[in-house]
Short mmCIF file of C-alpha atoms and ligand atoms in Angstrom, two decimals:
data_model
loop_
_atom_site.label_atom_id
_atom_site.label_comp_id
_atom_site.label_asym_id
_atom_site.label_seq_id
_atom_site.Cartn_x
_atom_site.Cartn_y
_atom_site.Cartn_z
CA UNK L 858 0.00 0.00 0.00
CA UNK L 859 1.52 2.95 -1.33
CA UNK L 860 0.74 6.65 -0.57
CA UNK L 861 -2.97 6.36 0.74
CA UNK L 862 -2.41 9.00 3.77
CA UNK L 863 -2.78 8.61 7.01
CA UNK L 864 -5.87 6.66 8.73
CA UNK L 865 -7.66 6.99 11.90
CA UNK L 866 -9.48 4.07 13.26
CA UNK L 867 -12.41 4.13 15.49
CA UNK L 868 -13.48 0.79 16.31
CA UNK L 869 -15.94 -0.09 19.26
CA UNK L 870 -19.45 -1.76 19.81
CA UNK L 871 -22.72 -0.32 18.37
CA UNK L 872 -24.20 2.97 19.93
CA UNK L 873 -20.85 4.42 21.75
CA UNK L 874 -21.42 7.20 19.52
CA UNK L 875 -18.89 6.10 16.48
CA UNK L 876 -20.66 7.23 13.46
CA UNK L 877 -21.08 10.55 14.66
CA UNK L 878 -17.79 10.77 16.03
CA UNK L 879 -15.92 9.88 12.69
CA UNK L 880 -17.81 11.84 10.43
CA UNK L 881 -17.50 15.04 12.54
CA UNK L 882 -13.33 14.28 12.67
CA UNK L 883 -13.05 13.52 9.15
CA UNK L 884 -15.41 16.72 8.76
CA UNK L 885 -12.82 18.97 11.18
CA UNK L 886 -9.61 17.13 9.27
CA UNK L 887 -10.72 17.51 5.55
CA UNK L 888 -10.65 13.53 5.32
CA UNK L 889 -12.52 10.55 3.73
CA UNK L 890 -14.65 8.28 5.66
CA UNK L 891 -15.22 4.42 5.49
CA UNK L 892 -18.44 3.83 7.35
CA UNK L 893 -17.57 -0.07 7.61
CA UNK L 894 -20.99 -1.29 9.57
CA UNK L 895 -22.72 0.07 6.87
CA UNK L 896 -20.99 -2.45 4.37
CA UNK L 897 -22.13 -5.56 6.46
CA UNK L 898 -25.34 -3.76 6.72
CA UNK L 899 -26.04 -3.42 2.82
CA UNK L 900 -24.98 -7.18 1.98
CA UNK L 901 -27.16 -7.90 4.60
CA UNK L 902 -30.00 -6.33 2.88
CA UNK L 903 -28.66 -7.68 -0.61
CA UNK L 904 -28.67 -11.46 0.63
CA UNK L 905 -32.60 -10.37 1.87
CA UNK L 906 -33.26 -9.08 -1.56
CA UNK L 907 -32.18 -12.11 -3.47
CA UNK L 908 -32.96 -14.98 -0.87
CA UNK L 909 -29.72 -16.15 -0.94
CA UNK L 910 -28.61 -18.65 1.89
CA UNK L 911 -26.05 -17.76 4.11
CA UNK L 912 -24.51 -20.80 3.80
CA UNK L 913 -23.65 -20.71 0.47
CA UNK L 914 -20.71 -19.08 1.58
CA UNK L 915 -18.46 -19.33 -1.27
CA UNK L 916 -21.16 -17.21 -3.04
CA UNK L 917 -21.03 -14.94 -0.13
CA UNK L 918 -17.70 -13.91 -0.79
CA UNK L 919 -18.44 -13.23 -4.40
CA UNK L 920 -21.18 -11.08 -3.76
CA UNK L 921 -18.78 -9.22 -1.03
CA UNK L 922 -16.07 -8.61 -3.67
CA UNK L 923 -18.68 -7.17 -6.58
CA UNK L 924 -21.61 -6.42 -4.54
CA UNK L 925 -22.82 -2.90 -6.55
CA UNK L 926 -22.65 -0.27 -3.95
CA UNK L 927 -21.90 3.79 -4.37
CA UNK L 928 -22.26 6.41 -1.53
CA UNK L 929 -22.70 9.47 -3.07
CA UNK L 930 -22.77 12.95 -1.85
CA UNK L 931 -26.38 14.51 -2.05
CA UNK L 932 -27.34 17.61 -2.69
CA UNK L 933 -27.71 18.73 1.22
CA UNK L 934 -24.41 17.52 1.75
CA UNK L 935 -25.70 14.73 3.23
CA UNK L 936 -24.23 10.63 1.83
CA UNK L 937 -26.77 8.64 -0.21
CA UNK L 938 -26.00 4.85 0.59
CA UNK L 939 -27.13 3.02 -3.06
CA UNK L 940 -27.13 -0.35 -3.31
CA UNK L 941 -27.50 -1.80 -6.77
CA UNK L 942 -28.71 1.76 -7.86
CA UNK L 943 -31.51 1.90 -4.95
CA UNK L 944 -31.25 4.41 -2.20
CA UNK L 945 -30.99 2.37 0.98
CA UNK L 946 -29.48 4.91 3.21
CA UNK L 947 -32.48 4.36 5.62
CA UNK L 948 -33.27 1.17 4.76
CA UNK L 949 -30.08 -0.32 6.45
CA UNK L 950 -30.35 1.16 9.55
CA UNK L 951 -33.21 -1.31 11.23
CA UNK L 952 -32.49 -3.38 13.71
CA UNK L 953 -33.46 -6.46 11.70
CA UNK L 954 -30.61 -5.60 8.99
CA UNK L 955 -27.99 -4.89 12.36
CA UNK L 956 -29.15 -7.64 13.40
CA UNK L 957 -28.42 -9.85 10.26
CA UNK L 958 -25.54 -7.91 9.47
CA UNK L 959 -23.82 -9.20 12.68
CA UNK L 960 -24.72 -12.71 11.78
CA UNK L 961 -23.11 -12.22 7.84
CA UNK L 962 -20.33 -10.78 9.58
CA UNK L 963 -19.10 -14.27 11.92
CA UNK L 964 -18.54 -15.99 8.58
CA UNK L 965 -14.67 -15.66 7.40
CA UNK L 966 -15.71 -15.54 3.58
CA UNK L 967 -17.77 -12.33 3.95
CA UNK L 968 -15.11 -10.26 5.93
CA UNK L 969 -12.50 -11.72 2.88
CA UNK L 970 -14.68 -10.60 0.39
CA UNK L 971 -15.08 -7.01 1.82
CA UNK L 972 -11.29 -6.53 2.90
CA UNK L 973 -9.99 -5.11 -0.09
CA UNK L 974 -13.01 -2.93 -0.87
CA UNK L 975 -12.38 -1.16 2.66
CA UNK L 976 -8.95 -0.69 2.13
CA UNK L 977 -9.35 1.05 -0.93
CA UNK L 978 -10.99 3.45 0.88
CA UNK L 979 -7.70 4.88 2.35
CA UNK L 980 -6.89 7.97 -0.14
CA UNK L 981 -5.02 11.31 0.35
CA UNK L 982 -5.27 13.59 2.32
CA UNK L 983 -6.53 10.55 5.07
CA UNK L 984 -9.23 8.85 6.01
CA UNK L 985 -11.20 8.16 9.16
CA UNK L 986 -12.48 3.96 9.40
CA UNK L 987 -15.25 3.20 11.70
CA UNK L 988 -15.81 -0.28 12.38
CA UNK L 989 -15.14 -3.04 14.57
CA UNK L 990 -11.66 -4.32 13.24
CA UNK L 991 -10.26 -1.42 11.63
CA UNK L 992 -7.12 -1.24 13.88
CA UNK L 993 -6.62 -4.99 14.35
CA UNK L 994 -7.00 -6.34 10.95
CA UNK L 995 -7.89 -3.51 7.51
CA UNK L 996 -5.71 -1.21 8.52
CA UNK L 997 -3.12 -2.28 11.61
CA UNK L 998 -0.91 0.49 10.37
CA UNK L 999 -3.25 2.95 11.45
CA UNK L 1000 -1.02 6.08 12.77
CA UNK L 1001 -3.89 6.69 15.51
CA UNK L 1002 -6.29 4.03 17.03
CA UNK L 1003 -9.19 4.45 18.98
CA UNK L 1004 -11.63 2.05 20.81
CA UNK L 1005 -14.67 4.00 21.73
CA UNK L 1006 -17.39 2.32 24.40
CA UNK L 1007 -20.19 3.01 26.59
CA UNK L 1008 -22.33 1.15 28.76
CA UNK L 1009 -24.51 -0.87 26.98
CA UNK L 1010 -27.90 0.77 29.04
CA UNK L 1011 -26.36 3.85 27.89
CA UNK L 1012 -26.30 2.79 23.96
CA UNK L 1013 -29.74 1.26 24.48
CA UNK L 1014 -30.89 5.19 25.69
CA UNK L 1015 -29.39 6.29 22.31
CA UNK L 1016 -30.71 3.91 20.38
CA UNK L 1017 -34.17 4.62 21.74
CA UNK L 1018 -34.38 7.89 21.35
CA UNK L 1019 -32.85 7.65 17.98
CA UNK L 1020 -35.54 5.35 17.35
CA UNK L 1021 -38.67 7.16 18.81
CA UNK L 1022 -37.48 10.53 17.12
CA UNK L 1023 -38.56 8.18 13.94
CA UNK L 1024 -41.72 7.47 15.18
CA UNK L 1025 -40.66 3.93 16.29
CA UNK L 1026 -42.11 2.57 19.31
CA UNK L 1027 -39.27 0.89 21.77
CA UNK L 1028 -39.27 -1.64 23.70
CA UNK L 1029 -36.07 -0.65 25.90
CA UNK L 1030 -35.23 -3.80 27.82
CA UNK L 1031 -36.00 -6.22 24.83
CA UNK L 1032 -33.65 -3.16 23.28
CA UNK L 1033 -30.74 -3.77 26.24
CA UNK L 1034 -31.04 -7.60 25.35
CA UNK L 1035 -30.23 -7.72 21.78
CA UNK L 1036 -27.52 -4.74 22.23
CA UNK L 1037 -25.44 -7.28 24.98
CA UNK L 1038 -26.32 -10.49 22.53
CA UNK L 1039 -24.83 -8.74 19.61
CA UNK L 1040 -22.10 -7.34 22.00
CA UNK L 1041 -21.11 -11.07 22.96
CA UNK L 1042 -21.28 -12.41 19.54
CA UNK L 1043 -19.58 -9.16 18.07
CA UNK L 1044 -16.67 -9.95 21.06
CA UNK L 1045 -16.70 -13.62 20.84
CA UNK L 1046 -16.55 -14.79 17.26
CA UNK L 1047 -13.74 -16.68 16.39
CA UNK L 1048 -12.65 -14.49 13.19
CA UNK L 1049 -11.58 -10.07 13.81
CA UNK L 1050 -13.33 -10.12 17.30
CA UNK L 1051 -14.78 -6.61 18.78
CA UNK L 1052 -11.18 -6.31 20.42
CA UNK L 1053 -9.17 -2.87 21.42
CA UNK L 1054 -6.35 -2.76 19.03
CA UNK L 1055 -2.62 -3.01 20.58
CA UNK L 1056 -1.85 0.81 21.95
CA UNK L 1057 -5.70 2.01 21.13
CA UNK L 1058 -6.78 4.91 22.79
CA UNK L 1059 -9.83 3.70 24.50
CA UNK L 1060 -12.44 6.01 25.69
CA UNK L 1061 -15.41 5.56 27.77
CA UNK L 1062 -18.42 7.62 26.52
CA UNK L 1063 -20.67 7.11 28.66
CA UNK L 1064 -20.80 10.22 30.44
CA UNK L 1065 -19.04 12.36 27.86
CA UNK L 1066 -20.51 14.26 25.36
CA UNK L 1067 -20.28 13.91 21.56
CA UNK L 1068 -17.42 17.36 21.90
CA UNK L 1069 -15.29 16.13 24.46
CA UNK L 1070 -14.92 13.20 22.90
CA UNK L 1071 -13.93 14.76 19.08
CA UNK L 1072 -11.56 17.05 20.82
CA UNK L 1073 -9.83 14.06 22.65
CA UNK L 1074 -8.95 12.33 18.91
CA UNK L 1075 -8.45 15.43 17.91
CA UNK L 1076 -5.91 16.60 20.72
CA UNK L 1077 -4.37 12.82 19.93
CA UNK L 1078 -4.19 14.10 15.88
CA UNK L 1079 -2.44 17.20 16.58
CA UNK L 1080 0.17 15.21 18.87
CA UNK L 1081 0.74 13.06 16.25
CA UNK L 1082 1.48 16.26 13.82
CA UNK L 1083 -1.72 14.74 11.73
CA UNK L 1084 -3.53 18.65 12.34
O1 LIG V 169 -21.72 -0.52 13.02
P1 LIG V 169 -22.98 -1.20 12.57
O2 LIG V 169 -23.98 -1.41 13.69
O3 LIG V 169 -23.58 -0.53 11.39
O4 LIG V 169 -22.52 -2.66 12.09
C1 LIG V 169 -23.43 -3.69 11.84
C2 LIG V 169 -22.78 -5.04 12.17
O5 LIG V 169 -21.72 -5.29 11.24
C3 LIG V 169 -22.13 -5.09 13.55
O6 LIG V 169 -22.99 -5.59 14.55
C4 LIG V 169 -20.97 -6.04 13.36
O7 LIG V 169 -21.36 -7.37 13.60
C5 LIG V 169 -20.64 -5.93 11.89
N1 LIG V 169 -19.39 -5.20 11.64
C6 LIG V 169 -18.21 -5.90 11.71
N2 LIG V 169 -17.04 -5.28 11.40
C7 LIG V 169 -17.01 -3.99 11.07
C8 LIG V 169 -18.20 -3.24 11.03
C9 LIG V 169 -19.39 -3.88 11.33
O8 LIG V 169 -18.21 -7.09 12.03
N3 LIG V 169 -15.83 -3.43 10.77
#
């Protein structure tokens, strides 16, 4: 890998705030950003789509490697997520897709099939990853690495509110439940587990706000003459 810039990884479990985080970084540095949850998420909803079984899983890895997906920039400035020329941007976020997304994303042949595409997102001037294994496996030469967590009642209050400002109705324990089961499986799987990587930065969000916690990566960037 020659000349792709620097990279700042932001790995942790779902709800500790990581989209948010990244994109407002990548915003303050002028970078790219690989939203990597929201890869598993869209061959999630492709396998749906075509009612393909997941254990084909040779086929899997094909549909990984080609699978037709652009996020372009809208008019509002906001990203379109289009998957095989659809608009799925909000169509990915349910909890059934997460859900089924973290089950895609146990099986080796899916995270081979999508390595190379999420590399390729590391370009000049930089680019921020937000994932679950973006320090420890797609990009270990990361110059900073950050594990970002909260409690997982926390995470749950997030995702609830996130939820209800949609007009969703929540169930918040039910909510608690699948947010540790998809913790344990995320942490336990035998292939990139939810791990911090070696010399990560981890921060506890649970009682910080969305700004403390962009000018702590940030204070990290500008020690590592990044800013
Ligand atoms: O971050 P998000 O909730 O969108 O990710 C959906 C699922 O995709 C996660 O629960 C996780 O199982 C999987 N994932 C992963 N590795 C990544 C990003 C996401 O295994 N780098």
């Amino acid at each position: 890998m020659i000349n792709q810039g620097p990279v700042i990884t932001i790995d942790g479990p779902s709800g500790a705030g990581k989209g948010t985080v990244s994109q407002l970084i990548a915003e303050k540095l002028g970078w790219h950003i690989l939203d990597s949850g929201a890869l598993y998420r869209l061959l999630s909803l492709a396998v749906s789509h075509h009612g393909m079984s997941v254990d084909d899983t040779e086929t899997l890895k094909v549909l990984a490697e080609h699978l037709d997906i652009q996020f372009e920039q809208s008019e509002d400035g906001k990203i379109d997520i289009v998957l095989e020329g659809e608009i799925v941007t909000q169509a990915i976020r349910t909890e059934e897709v997460g859900n089924n997304a973290s089950k895609l994303a146990a099986i080796p042949e899916v995270r081979e099939g999508l390595l190379l595409r999420q590399r390729a997102f590391s370009q000049l001037p930089g680019l921020v990853a937000d994932g679950r294994d973006m320090g420890t496996v797609v990009f270990p030469a990361a110059q900073i690495k950050v594990f970002l967590t909260a409690s997982a009642e926390e995470r749950a209050r997030r995702r609830s509110s996130q939820l209800e400002q949609k007009g969703e109705s929540v169930d918040f324990d039910a909510l608690v439940k699948t947010i540790k089961e998809r913790d344990e499986r995320d942490a336990n799987r035998t292939i990139a587990p939810l791990v911090p990587a070696a010399g990560a930065l981890v921060i506890d969000s649970t009682d910080l706000t969305i700004e403390q916690v962009v000018e702590m990566i940030f204070a990290e960037t500008v020690k590592a003459g990044l800013a």
